Short mmCIF file of C-alpha atoms in Angstrom, two decimals:
data_model
loop_
_atom_site.label_atom_id
_atom_site.label_comp_id
_atom_site.label_asym_id
_atom_site.label_seq_id
_atom_site.Cartn_x
_atom_site.Cartn_y
_atom_site.Cartn_z
CA MET S 1 0.00 0.00 0.00
CA THR S 2 1.38 3.41 -0.96
CA VAL S 3 1.85 6.31 1.42
CA LEU S 4 -0.98 8.20 -0.27
CA ALA S 5 -3.32 5.24 0.13
CA ILE S 6 -2.50 5.02 3.83
CA LEU S 7 -3.13 8.74 4.20
CA GLY S 8 -6.45 8.24 2.47
CA LEU S 9 -7.48 5.78 5.16
CA LEU S 10 -6.85 8.50 7.73
CA ALA S 11 -9.62 10.61 6.23
CA ALA S 12 -12.24 8.86 8.35
CA SER S 13 -10.42 9.78 11.53
CA ALA S 14 -10.16 13.35 10.32
CA LEU S 15 -13.95 13.58 10.24
CA SER S 16 -14.05 13.07 13.97
CA ALA S 17 -11.69 15.99 14.56
CA GLN S 18 -13.05 19.38 15.52
CA GLN S 19 -14.83 20.82 12.49
CA PRO S 20 -14.54 24.51 11.59
CA SER S 21 -17.57 26.75 11.80
CA GLN S 22 -19.51 27.31 8.58
CA GLN S 23 -18.12 30.84 8.39
CA ASP S 24 -14.49 29.76 8.90
CA ALA S 25 -14.60 26.64 6.72
CA CYS S 26 -12.60 26.62 3.48
CA ARG S 27 -13.22 24.99 0.13
CA LEU S 28 -10.67 23.73 -2.40
CA GLU S 29 -11.71 22.73 -5.90
CA GLY S 30 -9.59 21.76 -8.88
CA ARG S 31 -8.82 19.34 -11.69
CA ILE S 32 -6.24 16.64 -12.34
CA LEU S 33 -4.79 17.01 -15.84
CA HIS S 34 -2.27 15.16 -17.99
CA HIS S 35 1.02 17.11 -17.89
CA THR S 36 1.68 16.74 -21.63
CA THR S 37 -1.74 16.64 -23.30
CA GLY S 38 -3.73 18.69 -20.81
CA GLN S 39 -6.52 16.10 -20.88
CA PRO S 40 -8.47 15.38 -17.67
CA ILE S 41 -7.41 12.35 -15.63
CA ARG S 42 -10.14 10.36 -13.88
CA LYS S 43 -9.79 8.01 -10.92
CA ALA S 44 -6.72 9.75 -9.54
CA THR S 45 -6.40 9.58 -5.74
CA VAL S 46 -6.05 13.12 -4.38
CA THR S 47 -4.98 13.76 -0.79
CA LEU S 48 -4.97 17.02 1.15
CA ILE S 49 -2.52 16.79 4.04
CA GLY S 50 -2.42 19.25 6.92
CA ALA S 51 0.89 20.88 7.83
CA ALA S 52 2.71 20.13 11.08
CA GLY S 53 0.45 20.80 14.03
CA GLN S 54 -2.80 20.10 12.13
CA ARG S 55 -2.35 16.34 11.66
CA GLN S 56 -5.45 15.92 9.51
CA SER S 57 -5.88 14.61 6.00
CA TRP S 58 -8.70 14.29 3.50
CA ALA S 59 -8.93 12.07 0.41
CA ALA S 60 -10.91 12.41 -2.82
CA THR S 61 -11.06 10.73 -6.24
CA SER S 62 -11.08 12.73 -9.46
CA GLY S 63 -14.23 12.41 -11.59
CA ASP S 64 -14.78 12.01 -15.33
CA GLY S 65 -13.71 15.60 -15.97
CA GLY S 66 -10.70 15.26 -13.68
CA GLY S 67 -12.42 17.35 -11.03
CA PHE S 68 -11.96 16.98 -7.26
CA LEU S 69 -13.41 18.85 -4.30
CA PHE S 70 -12.57 19.31 -0.63
CA GLU S 71 -15.14 21.08 1.55
CA ASN S 72 -15.42 22.14 5.18
CA ILE S 73 -11.64 22.42 5.53
CA PRO S 74 -10.12 24.40 8.43
CA PRO S 75 -7.91 27.36 7.45
CA GLY S 76 -4.18 26.59 7.40
CA ARG S 77 -1.28 25.37 5.29
CA TYR S 78 -1.59 22.12 3.32
CA GLN S 79 0.21 19.82 0.91
CA LEU S 80 -1.81 18.45 -2.01
CA ALA S 81 -0.75 15.12 -3.49
CA ALA S 82 -2.07 12.83 -6.22
CA GLU S 83 -1.32 9.45 -7.76
CA ARG S 84 -2.64 7.31 -10.61
CA ASN S 85 -1.42 4.17 -12.31
CA GLY S 86 0.93 5.07 -15.17
CA PHE S 87 1.86 8.43 -13.66
CA VAL S 88 4.54 9.57 -11.25
CA ARG S 89 3.35 9.98 -7.67
CA GLN S 90 3.81 13.66 -6.87
CA SER S 91 2.90 16.63 -4.73
CA TYR S 92 1.24 19.71 -6.19
CA GLY S 93 3.83 22.16 -7.50
CA ALA S 94 6.79 19.89 -6.74
CA ARG S 95 9.99 20.84 -8.51
CA ALA S 96 11.89 18.12 -10.36
CA GLY S 97 13.35 15.58 -7.97
CA SER S 98 11.67 16.98 -4.87
CA PRO S 99 9.08 15.01 -2.90
CA VAL S 100 7.80 18.24 -1.33
CA GLY S 101 5.51 20.47 -3.36
CA THR S 102 4.09 23.95 -3.12
CA PRO S 103 2.24 24.51 0.17
CA ILE S 104 -1.32 25.74 -0.24
CA THR S 105 -2.39 28.38 2.26
CA LEU S 106 -6.12 28.66 2.94
CA ASP S 107 -7.26 31.74 4.84
CA THR S 108 -10.41 31.81 6.97
CA GLY S 109 -13.45 31.15 4.83
CA GLN S 110 -11.46 31.07 1.57
CA ARG S 111 -12.92 29.39 -1.53
CA MET S 112 -10.08 28.35 -3.82
CA GLU S 113 -11.32 27.27 -7.25
CA GLY S 114 -9.81 26.49 -10.62
CA LEU S 115 -6.66 24.84 -9.24
CA GLU S 116 -4.96 22.66 -11.87
CA PHE S 117 -2.79 19.75 -10.81
CA LYS S 118 -0.82 18.29 -13.73
CA LEU S 119 0.33 14.71 -13.29
CA THR S 120 3.45 13.63 -15.17
CA PRO S 121 3.32 10.32 -17.07
CA GLN S 122 5.97 7.94 -15.83
CA ALA S 123 9.18 7.47 -17.77
CA VAL S 124 10.95 4.15 -18.25
CA ILE S 125 14.60 3.12 -18.70
CA VAL S 126 15.16 -0.19 -20.47
CA GLY S 127 18.50 -1.92 -20.84
CA LYS S 128 20.73 -4.94 -20.49
CA VAL S 129 23.72 -5.98 -18.37
CA VAL S 130 26.56 -8.00 -19.89
CA ASP S 131 29.98 -9.13 -18.72
CA GLU S 132 33.32 -8.30 -20.33
CA GLU S 133 32.76 -11.02 -22.93
CA GLY S 134 29.29 -9.74 -23.83
CA GLU S 135 27.42 -12.53 -22.05
CA PRO S 136 24.19 -11.61 -20.18
CA VAL S 137 24.56 -11.13 -16.42
CA THR S 138 21.58 -12.67 -14.62
CA GLY S 139 20.35 -11.34 -11.28
CA SER S 140 22.48 -8.20 -11.20
CA GLN S 141 21.01 -5.45 -9.05
CA ILE S 142 20.09 -2.36 -11.06
CA MET S 143 19.89 0.98 -9.27
CA VAL S 144 18.67 4.22 -10.83
CA LEU S 145 19.92 7.36 -9.07
CA ARG S 146 18.51 10.78 -9.85
CA GLN S 147 21.10 13.47 -10.53
CA GLY S 148 20.11 16.87 -9.11
CA ALA S 149 20.73 20.23 -10.76
CA TYR S 150 23.65 20.95 -8.41
CA GLN S 151 25.43 17.61 -8.86
CA ARG S 152 28.07 19.01 -11.20
CA THR S 153 29.18 21.45 -8.51
CA GLY S 154 29.71 18.58 -6.10
CA GLY S 155 26.52 19.07 -4.10
CA GLY S 156 23.31 17.15 -3.73
CA ARG S 157 23.32 13.49 -2.82
CA MET S 158 22.06 11.30 -5.65
CA ALA S 159 18.67 9.94 -4.65
CA PRO S 160 17.62 6.34 -5.44
CA SER S 161 14.59 6.45 -7.75
CA GLY S 162 14.06 2.80 -8.60
CA GLY S 163 15.69 -0.50 -9.31
CA GLN S 164 15.30 -4.21 -9.92
CA ALA S 165 17.28 -7.37 -10.69
CA SER S 166 18.15 -8.23 -14.29
CA ASN S 167 16.29 -11.24 -15.70
CA ASP S 168 17.68 -14.43 -17.21
CA LEU S 169 18.63 -12.50 -20.36
CA GLY S 170 20.37 -9.76 -18.39
CA GLU S 171 17.54 -7.36 -19.22
CA PHE S 172 15.95 -4.76 -16.95
CA ARG S 173 13.08 -2.27 -17.12
CA VAL S 174 12.81 0.44 -14.44
CA ALA S 175 9.54 2.40 -14.52
CA ASN S 176 7.79 5.14 -12.50
CA LEU S 177 10.52 7.70 -13.16
CA ALA S 178 9.99 11.44 -13.14
CA PRO S 179 11.62 13.52 -15.88
CA GLY S 180 15.25 14.36 -15.15
CA ARG S 181 18.82 13.12 -15.36
CA TYR S 182 19.70 9.67 -14.03
CA ILE S 183 22.78 7.60 -13.31
CA VAL S 184 22.26 3.84 -13.71
CA SER S 185 24.44 1.26 -11.95
CA ALA S 186 24.64 -2.52 -11.99
CA THR S 187 26.05 -4.75 -9.23
CA SER S 188 26.52 -8.44 -10.02
CA ARG S 189 25.09 -11.09 -7.73
CA GLY S 190 28.60 -11.90 -6.51
CA GLY S 191 29.18 -8.23 -5.78
CA MET S 192 26.16 -8.12 -3.52
CA PHE S 193 27.17 -11.10 -1.39
CA ARG S 194 30.57 -10.62 0.19
CA GLY S 195 30.66 -14.13 1.61
CA ARG S 196 31.74 -15.45 -1.78
CA ARG S 197 35.39 -15.67 -2.62
CA ALA S 198 36.75 -13.05 -5.00
CA ILE S 199 38.29 -14.25 -8.26
CA ARG S 200 42.07 -14.16 -8.54
CA ALA S 201 43.49 -12.93 -11.81
CA SER S 202 46.43 -15.31 -11.33
CA SER S 203 47.94 -17.45 -8.60
CA GLU S 204 50.29 -14.64 -7.59
CA GLY S 205 48.55 -11.50 -8.80
CA PRO S 206 46.02 -9.31 -6.99
CA GLU S 207 42.44 -10.43 -6.58
CA GLU S 208 39.91 -9.22 -9.12
CA ARG S 209 36.17 -9.38 -9.21
CA GLN S 210 33.16 -7.82 -10.88
CA VAL S 211 32.38 -4.51 -9.18
CA THR S 212 29.54 -2.01 -9.28
CA THR S 213 29.58 -0.49 -12.75
CA TYR S 214 27.86 2.68 -13.97
CA TYR S 215 26.48 3.25 -17.46
CA PRO S 216 28.05 2.87 -19.95
CA GLY S 217 30.85 0.90 -18.27
CA VAL S 218 32.81 2.84 -15.63
CA THR S 219 33.46 2.08 -11.98
CA ASN S 220 33.30 5.67 -10.72
CA ALA S 221 29.92 7.43 -10.48
CA ALA S 222 31.58 10.78 -11.26
CA SER S 223 32.59 9.43 -14.70
CA ALA S 224 29.17 7.95 -15.52
CA THR S 225 27.06 9.20 -18.41
CA ALA S 226 23.79 10.71 -17.23
CA ILE S 227 20.60 9.63 -19.02
CA GLU S 228 18.18 12.46 -19.82
CA VAL S 229 14.55 11.36 -19.48
CA ALA S 230 11.54 13.36 -20.70
CA PRO S 231 7.98 13.01 -19.31
CA GLY S 232 6.48 9.69 -20.37
CA GLN S 233 9.55 8.75 -22.39
CA GLU S 234 10.83 5.17 -22.68
CA VAL S 235 14.61 5.18 -23.07
CA PRO S 236 15.76 1.86 -24.60
CA GLY S 237 19.14 0.35 -25.32
CA ILE S 238 21.00 1.14 -22.09
CA LEU S 239 23.86 -1.36 -22.19
CA ILE S 240 26.00 -1.72 -19.06
CA GLN S 241 29.14 -3.82 -19.31
CA ILE S 242 30.15 -5.03 -15.86
CA ARG S 243 33.82 -4.34 -15.13
CA LYS S 244 36.40 -6.07 -12.97
CA ALA S 245 38.75 -4.26 -10.63
CA GLN S 246 41.32 -5.01 -7.97
CA VAL S 247 39.65 -5.80 -4.69
CA PHE S 248 40.91 -6.48 -1.21
CA HIS S 249 40.02 -8.09 2.11
CA VAL S 250 39.32 -6.27 5.37
CA SER S 251 39.61 -8.74 8.24
CA GLY S 252 40.00 -8.74 12.00
CA ARG S 253 38.24 -9.57 15.23
CA LEU S 254 35.62 -8.00 17.49
CA SER S 255 36.48 -7.80 21.18
CA GLY S 256 34.16 -7.44 24.14
CA VAL S 257 31.24 -9.15 22.39
CA GLY S 258 30.76 -12.21 24.62
CA GLU S 259 30.03 -15.73 23.47
CA ASN S 260 28.87 -16.52 19.93
CA PRO S 261 28.68 -12.94 18.59
CA SER S 262 27.63 -14.27 15.17
CA ARG S 263 24.03 -14.17 16.45
CA SER S 264 24.20 -10.69 17.93
CA PHE S 265 26.31 -8.56 15.58
CA ARG S 266 26.75 -7.73 11.93
CA ILE S 267 29.35 -5.55 10.26
CA SER S 268 29.58 -3.42 7.14
CA LEU S 269 31.93 -1.02 5.39
CA MET S 270 30.34 2.34 4.60
CA PRO S 271 32.02 5.01 2.42
CA ARG S 272 33.49 7.58 4.79
CA THR S 273 31.58 10.59 3.57
CA ARG S 274 28.66 12.58 4.87
CA PHE S 275 27.49 14.28 1.70
CA ALA S 276 28.14 12.01 -1.29
CA SER S 277 25.90 9.10 -2.20
CA PRO S 278 26.77 5.89 -0.30
CA PHE S 279 25.24 3.62 -2.92
CA GLY S 280 27.32 1.07 -4.72
CA ARG S 281 30.84 2.21 -3.94
CA GLY S 282 33.11 -0.72 -3.11
CA GLY S 283 32.22 -1.36 0.53
CA GLY S 284 30.17 -4.31 1.62
CA PHE S 285 29.24 -6.40 4.61
CA GLY S 286 30.69 -9.43 6.33
CA VAL S 287 29.69 -12.25 8.63
CA VAL S 288 30.87 -12.30 12.24
CA GLN S 289 32.09 -15.80 13.10
CA PRO S 290 31.43 -17.49 16.48
CA ASP S 291 34.96 -16.59 17.63
CA GLY S 292 34.42 -12.91 16.78
CA THR S 293 36.51 -12.87 13.60
CA PHE S 294 35.33 -11.39 10.31
CA ASP S 295 36.55 -11.16 6.71
CA ILE S 296 34.93 -8.67 4.34
CA GLN S 297 35.85 -9.56 0.76
CA GLY S 298 35.73 -7.72 -2.54
CA VAL S 299 36.51 -4.26 -1.12
CA GLN S 300 37.69 -1.59 -3.55
CA ALA S 301 40.31 0.99 -2.62
CA GLY S 302 38.88 3.89 -0.63
CA SER S 303 38.14 5.35 2.79
CA TYR S 304 35.48 3.64 4.88
CA ASP S 305 33.89 3.33 8.28
CA LEU S 306 33.83 -0.22 9.61
CA CYS S 307 30.46 -0.20 11.36
CA VAL S 308 29.39 -2.81 13.90
CA PHE S 309 25.66 -3.18 14.49
CA ARG S 310 24.09 -4.90 17.49
CA MET S 311 20.91 -6.85 16.72
CA ILE S 312 18.35 -6.30 19.48
CA GLN S 313 14.67 -7.22 19.08
CA GLY S 314 14.43 -6.24 15.43
CA ARG S 315 16.58 -3.11 15.86
CA GLN S 316 20.19 -2.67 14.73
CA PRO S 317 21.76 0.21 16.67
CA MET S 318 25.38 1.15 16.02
CA ALA S 319 27.75 -0.57 18.48
CA ALA S 320 31.15 0.60 17.14
CA ARG S 321 32.68 2.61 14.31
CA VAL S 322 36.32 2.39 13.17
CA PRO S 323 37.82 4.34 10.22
CA VAL S 324 39.53 2.10 7.64
CA VAL S 325 41.62 3.10 4.60
CA VAL S 326 42.06 0.47 1.86
CA SER S 327 44.91 1.28 -0.51
CA GLY S 328 46.74 -1.30 -2.61
CA ALA S 329 46.77 -4.12 -0.06
CA ASN S 330 44.56 -6.18 2.25
CA VAL S 331 43.78 -4.73 5.66
CA GLU S 332 44.30 -7.46 8.22
CA GLY S 333 44.46 -7.92 11.97
CA LEU S 334 41.98 -5.20 12.90
CA LEU S 335 40.95 -5.32 16.56
CA VAL S 336 37.57 -3.65 16.99
CA PRO S 337 36.55 -3.05 20.63
CA VAL S 338 32.80 -3.19 21.18
CA GLY S 339 31.73 -1.82 24.53
CA ALA S 340 28.47 -2.57 26.26
CA PRO S 341 25.58 -0.43 24.95
CA LEU S 342 24.80 2.76 26.84
CA VAL S 343 21.49 4.07 28.11
CA LEU S 344 21.01 7.80 27.63
CA THR S 345 18.36 9.59 29.70
CA GLY S 346 17.38 13.19 30.10
CA THR S 347 14.72 15.83 30.49
CA VAL S 348 13.34 18.60 28.30
CA LYS S 349 12.02 21.71 30.04
CA MET S 350 11.20 25.34 29.37
CA GLU S 351 13.49 28.17 30.42
CA ASN S 352 12.50 30.41 33.34
CA SER S 353 10.17 27.68 34.63
CA GLU S 354 7.64 28.37 31.87
CA GLU S 355 4.93 25.75 31.65
CA ILE S 356 3.82 23.97 28.52
CA THR S 357 0.95 21.52 28.31
CA GLY S 358 1.86 18.12 26.91
CA MET S 359 5.59 18.30 26.27
CA ARG S 360 6.55 16.33 23.16
CA GLY S 361 9.36 15.88 20.66
CA ASN S 362 11.97 13.45 19.40
CA ILE S 363 15.68 13.47 20.25
CA MET S 364 18.09 11.84 17.80
CA LEU S 365 21.85 11.25 17.93
CA ARG S 366 23.57 11.95 14.62
CA PRO S 367 27.17 10.67 14.25
CA SER S 368 29.60 13.60 13.98
CA GLU S 369 31.63 11.79 11.30
CA GLY S 370 30.85 9.47 8.44
CA PHE S 371 27.55 8.45 6.91
CA ALA S 372 24.65 8.39 9.36
CA MET S 373 22.43 5.32 9.59
CA ASN S 374 20.45 3.45 12.27
CA ASN S 375 20.60 6.55 14.47
CA ALA S 376 19.57 6.15 18.10
CA SER S 377 16.50 8.20 19.04
CA ALA S 378 13.85 8.59 21.73
CA ASN S 379 10.46 10.25 22.08
CA VAL S 380 9.97 12.92 24.72
CA GLN S 381 7.21 11.96 27.15
CA ALA S 382 4.51 14.32 28.37
CA ASP S 383 6.47 14.95 31.60
CA GLY S 384 9.53 16.00 29.57
CA THR S 385 11.63 12.88 30.19
CA PHE S 386 13.22 10.67 27.54
CA ARG S 387 15.18 7.42 27.55
CA MET S 388 17.40 6.17 24.71
CA GLU S 389 18.36 2.49 24.75
CA SER S 390 21.32 0.69 23.13
CA VAL S 391 23.39 3.78 22.34
CA GLY S 392 26.74 3.04 20.67
CA ARG S 393 30.03 4.50 21.87
CA ASP S 394 30.59 7.23 19.30
CA LYS S 395 30.70 11.01 18.86
CA TYR S 396 27.36 12.64 18.14
CA SER S 397 25.50 15.86 17.56
CA LEU S 398 21.96 16.26 18.86
CA THR S 399 19.08 16.57 16.42
CA PHE S 400 15.54 17.57 17.42
CA PHE S 401 12.18 16.90 15.78
CA ARG S 402 8.55 17.73 16.57
CA LEU S 403 9.35 20.04 19.47
CA PRO S 404 6.44 22.05 20.89
CA ASP S 405 5.26 24.72 18.48
CA GLY S 406 6.97 28.07 18.87
CA THR S 407 10.08 26.76 20.67
CA PHE S 408 13.78 26.41 19.89
CA VAL S 409 16.58 24.70 21.79
CA ARG S 410 18.39 27.18 24.04
CA SER S 411 20.88 24.72 25.59
CA ALA S 412 21.67 21.05 26.17
CA ARG S 413 23.93 20.14 29.06
CA MET S 414 25.42 16.87 30.25
CA GLY S 415 26.59 17.66 33.74
CA ASN S 416 28.58 20.89 33.45
CA LEU S 417 29.32 20.43 29.74
CA GLU S 418 27.35 22.27 27.05
CA VAL S 419 26.94 19.53 24.44
CA LEU S 420 24.73 21.51 22.08
CA ASP S 421 27.79 23.36 20.76
CA LYS S 422 30.63 20.95 21.54
CA GLY S 423 28.90 17.70 20.64
CA LEU S 424 28.38 14.53 22.61
CA ASP S 425 31.45 12.29 23.02
CA LEU S 426 30.45 8.86 24.33
CA THR S 427 33.54 6.95 23.19
CA LEU S 428 35.05 6.59 26.67
CA VAL S 429 31.94 6.92 28.85
CA GLU S 430 31.11 4.06 31.20
CA VAL S 431 27.78 5.48 32.37
CA ALA S 432 26.25 8.38 30.47
CA PRO S 433 25.12 11.25 32.75
CA PRO S 434 21.60 12.57 32.09
CA ILE S 435 21.12 15.41 29.60
CA GLU S 436 19.10 18.53 30.42
CA ILE S 437 17.63 20.25 27.35
CA VAL S 438 16.17 23.74 27.76
CA LEU S 439 13.65 25.18 25.30
CA SER S 440 12.79 28.84 24.75
CA THR S 441 9.77 30.60 23.27
CA LYS S 442 11.74 33.77 22.50
CA GLY S 443 12.80 32.85 18.98
CA GLY S 444 12.65 35.20 16.04
CA MET S 445 10.78 35.04 12.73
CA VAL S 446 12.12 35.25 9.18
CA ASP S 447 9.78 35.58 6.21
CA GLY S 448 9.81 36.85 2.68
CA THR S 449 9.14 36.04 -0.96
CA VAL S 450 11.01 34.39 -3.82
CA VAL S 451 10.85 35.78 -7.35
CA VAL S 452 12.00 34.66 -10.80
CA ASP S 453 12.17 37.36 -13.49
CA GLY S 454 10.24 39.64 -11.17
CA GLN S 455 7.35 37.18 -10.74
CA PRO S 456 6.46 35.16 -7.61
CA ALA S 457 8.12 31.72 -7.62
CA PRO S 458 5.96 29.02 -5.96
CA GLY S 459 7.35 25.66 -4.89
CA ARG S 460 11.00 26.74 -4.49
CA PRO S 461 13.03 25.33 -1.59
CA VAL S 462 14.35 28.00 0.78
CA THR S 463 17.12 27.33 3.29
CA LEU S 464 18.11 29.31 6.37
CA ILE S 465 21.76 28.56 7.20
CA PRO S 466 23.66 29.79 10.29
CA GLU S 467 26.70 32.05 9.93
CA PRO S 468 29.32 30.84 10.37
CA MET S 469 28.39 27.37 9.10
CA ARG S 470 27.64 24.94 11.93
CA PRO S 471 27.33 21.34 10.62
CA ASP S 472 27.46 20.23 14.27
CA ARG S 473 24.21 22.14 14.97
CA PRO S 474 21.65 20.66 12.56
CA ASP S 475 18.87 22.23 14.65
CA LEU S 476 19.93 25.68 13.37
CA PHE S 477 19.39 24.76 9.70
CA LYS S 478 15.86 25.33 8.41
CA THR S 479 14.13 24.50 5.13
CA ALA S 480 10.76 25.45 3.67
CA ASN S 481 9.03 25.57 0.31
CA THR S 482 7.39 28.72 -0.99
CA ASP S 483 3.59 28.65 -1.19
CA GLN S 484 1.38 29.45 -4.18
CA SER S 485 2.23 33.16 -3.91
CA GLY S 486 6.00 32.63 -3.60
CA ALA S 487 5.98 33.35 0.15
CA PHE S 488 7.95 31.54 2.85
CA SER S 489 8.18 31.83 6.62
CA PHE S 490 10.39 30.48 9.42
CA SER S 491 9.40 30.84 13.06
CA ALA S 492 10.95 30.07 16.45
CA ILE S 493 14.48 30.67 15.16
CA ALA S 494 17.37 30.81 17.63
CA PRO S 495 18.87 34.34 17.77
CA GLY S 496 21.98 34.78 15.61
CA GLU S 497 23.30 35.50 12.11
CA TYR S 498 21.97 33.53 9.13
CA THR S 499 22.00 33.48 5.32
CA LEU S 500 18.89 32.82 3.23
CA TYR S 501 19.04 30.97 -0.10
CA ALA S 502 16.30 30.09 -2.60
CA TRP S 503 17.04 27.09 -4.83
CA GLU S 504 15.73 25.75 -8.11
CA GLU S 505 15.68 22.21 -6.68
CA ASN S 506 16.01 20.44 -3.38
CA ILE S 507 19.70 20.17 -2.33
CA ASP S 508 19.24 17.50 0.36
CA ASP S 509 22.07 17.19 2.89
CA SER S 510 24.33 19.54 0.92
CA LEU S 511 23.00 22.44 2.99
CA PHE S 512 25.25 21.06 5.78
CA ASP S 513 28.32 20.99 3.50
CA PRO S 514 30.44 24.16 3.92
CA ASP S 515 32.36 23.54 0.68
CA PHE S 516 29.17 23.34 -1.35
CA ILE S 517 27.47 26.35 0.24
CA LYS S 518 30.66 28.37 -0.28
CA LEU S 519 30.16 28.07 -4.06
CA PHE S 520 27.02 30.20 -3.74
CA SER S 521 28.02 32.48 -0.87
CA ASP S 522 27.38 35.60 -2.98
CA LYS S 523 23.87 34.43 -3.93
CA GLY S 524 22.32 34.51 -0.46
CA LYS S 525 21.01 37.28 1.78
CA ARG S 526 22.24 37.80 5.32
CA VAL S 527 19.67 38.30 8.06
CA THR S 528 20.02 38.95 11.78
CA VAL S 529 17.56 37.13 14.04
CA ARG S 530 16.89 38.66 17.45
CA GLU S 531 14.81 37.42 20.36
CA ASN S 532 11.12 37.93 19.53
CA GLY S 533 12.22 39.86 16.44
CA GLN S 534 11.16 39.66 12.82
CA SER S 535 13.32 39.85 9.67
CA GLY S 536 12.35 39.73 6.02
CA ALA S 537 13.92 39.42 2.59
CA GLN S 538 13.08 39.08 -1.07
CA LEU S 539 15.13 36.35 -2.74
CA THR S 540 15.94 35.34 -6.28
CA VAL S 541 16.48 31.69 -7.18
CA VAL S 542 20.07 30.46 -7.05
CA LYS S 543 21.12 28.99 -10.40
CA ASP S 544 24.29 27.14 -11.29
CA GLU S 545 25.70 29.23 -14.13
CA ARG S 546 29.06 27.46 -14.45
#
């Protein structure tokens, strides 16, 4: 069941929510049209989703003329989404490659009519995978990665957009693609399962094996040829010839893991990068033997994190992380200490003893280095307490979600140490002291508009980035999409200096990358945020003109 279908099921529960008065109620009426032909589309599922804080959704189905109607809707900000077989699932006004569309703002009693939502017919990439002798490669894993507009400047993580295994003839067909530029990779069955022995080129030479290969036949994603796909287009004849390359072993032993760790731990090599795509670059996973030893095979040269995951009741929290550099030779004899998991507790409260009804939120630990995955997190209870189980011994920054409306994080202290700014180092901690997080309601507001050629620009991503850059403070980075009039707004912002940018497309995690943001430092607008203050700016869309 798709996300939109699930949201549609929530419509019944929305009916039981508090209904607006007849005078305040809003109405939204529009049509679903074919992006290319402009013809009406019937039987499309249309969902109206309330913004954060509203938590309501309504579902409708387009009629013979493509029309849909939502009535008795409370005023507020909404996302409108639609899906139909043969078309790309999308949000209203979404820019290419972005899952988030243009917010729709409904004022009290507003009747919005004549809205047109154009669905894009899905595109398809069709091809074949062969080996170096031209023979079909059966069961290779195909991955299609969308290349963003800012990829050529080094920013924007490539996002997976689809994939499948090649059939018995080596053929593949990946559908449901939005228009854009894509990188296609193929990983042979042997490349996916590191337990198999790599193939030696000779009895004395280095080991070789088939490695992840990008169209048309290169082993580095940066050298791949991007495939341009138009709406509804089927692109045939994509031939990927799987390559071989020198590969190596990374082996060693886990310590401090008790008896028979093969049942309780797994390990993997992840590319040691925060901003580039982690998909398909020479790492892999290995099996932990009963005596704690491991041997990861088929590893290409590069810098990695050796990550140890503890398997606990369906969860796989990080237990250890060790940097590993593979360069021209096997890496052997690694000793990876795995300490007992930590329990992290704490409280969230308001400054100056302010009271708030029903404290809520989510606290997450984000590794300070390397690619983040399986992050430890905990929900804040109504009394402000939280408890995080099975926390690995690593260095982290704190990330916050769903905090009470109108608040920002003023401080976070572990004992006498301010960890909000300096980070949380749990590498040598035996027992983690509790954390006290203090919220404030004295944040500032930043709003404005985005224009292109002097006209309002709806659906553009806007980022608010602290000055100087603070990748260790993800809570200070804010993103929003402009609404139908090109307007944006940020509230409850911690006082300080910031720069505003408006982008043509979503830039994902690159907003945390100082090197990427530096490329566009002259394109943003500086703003000063003061306690309970308000700042504004008119922005133009940043374009890569290189």
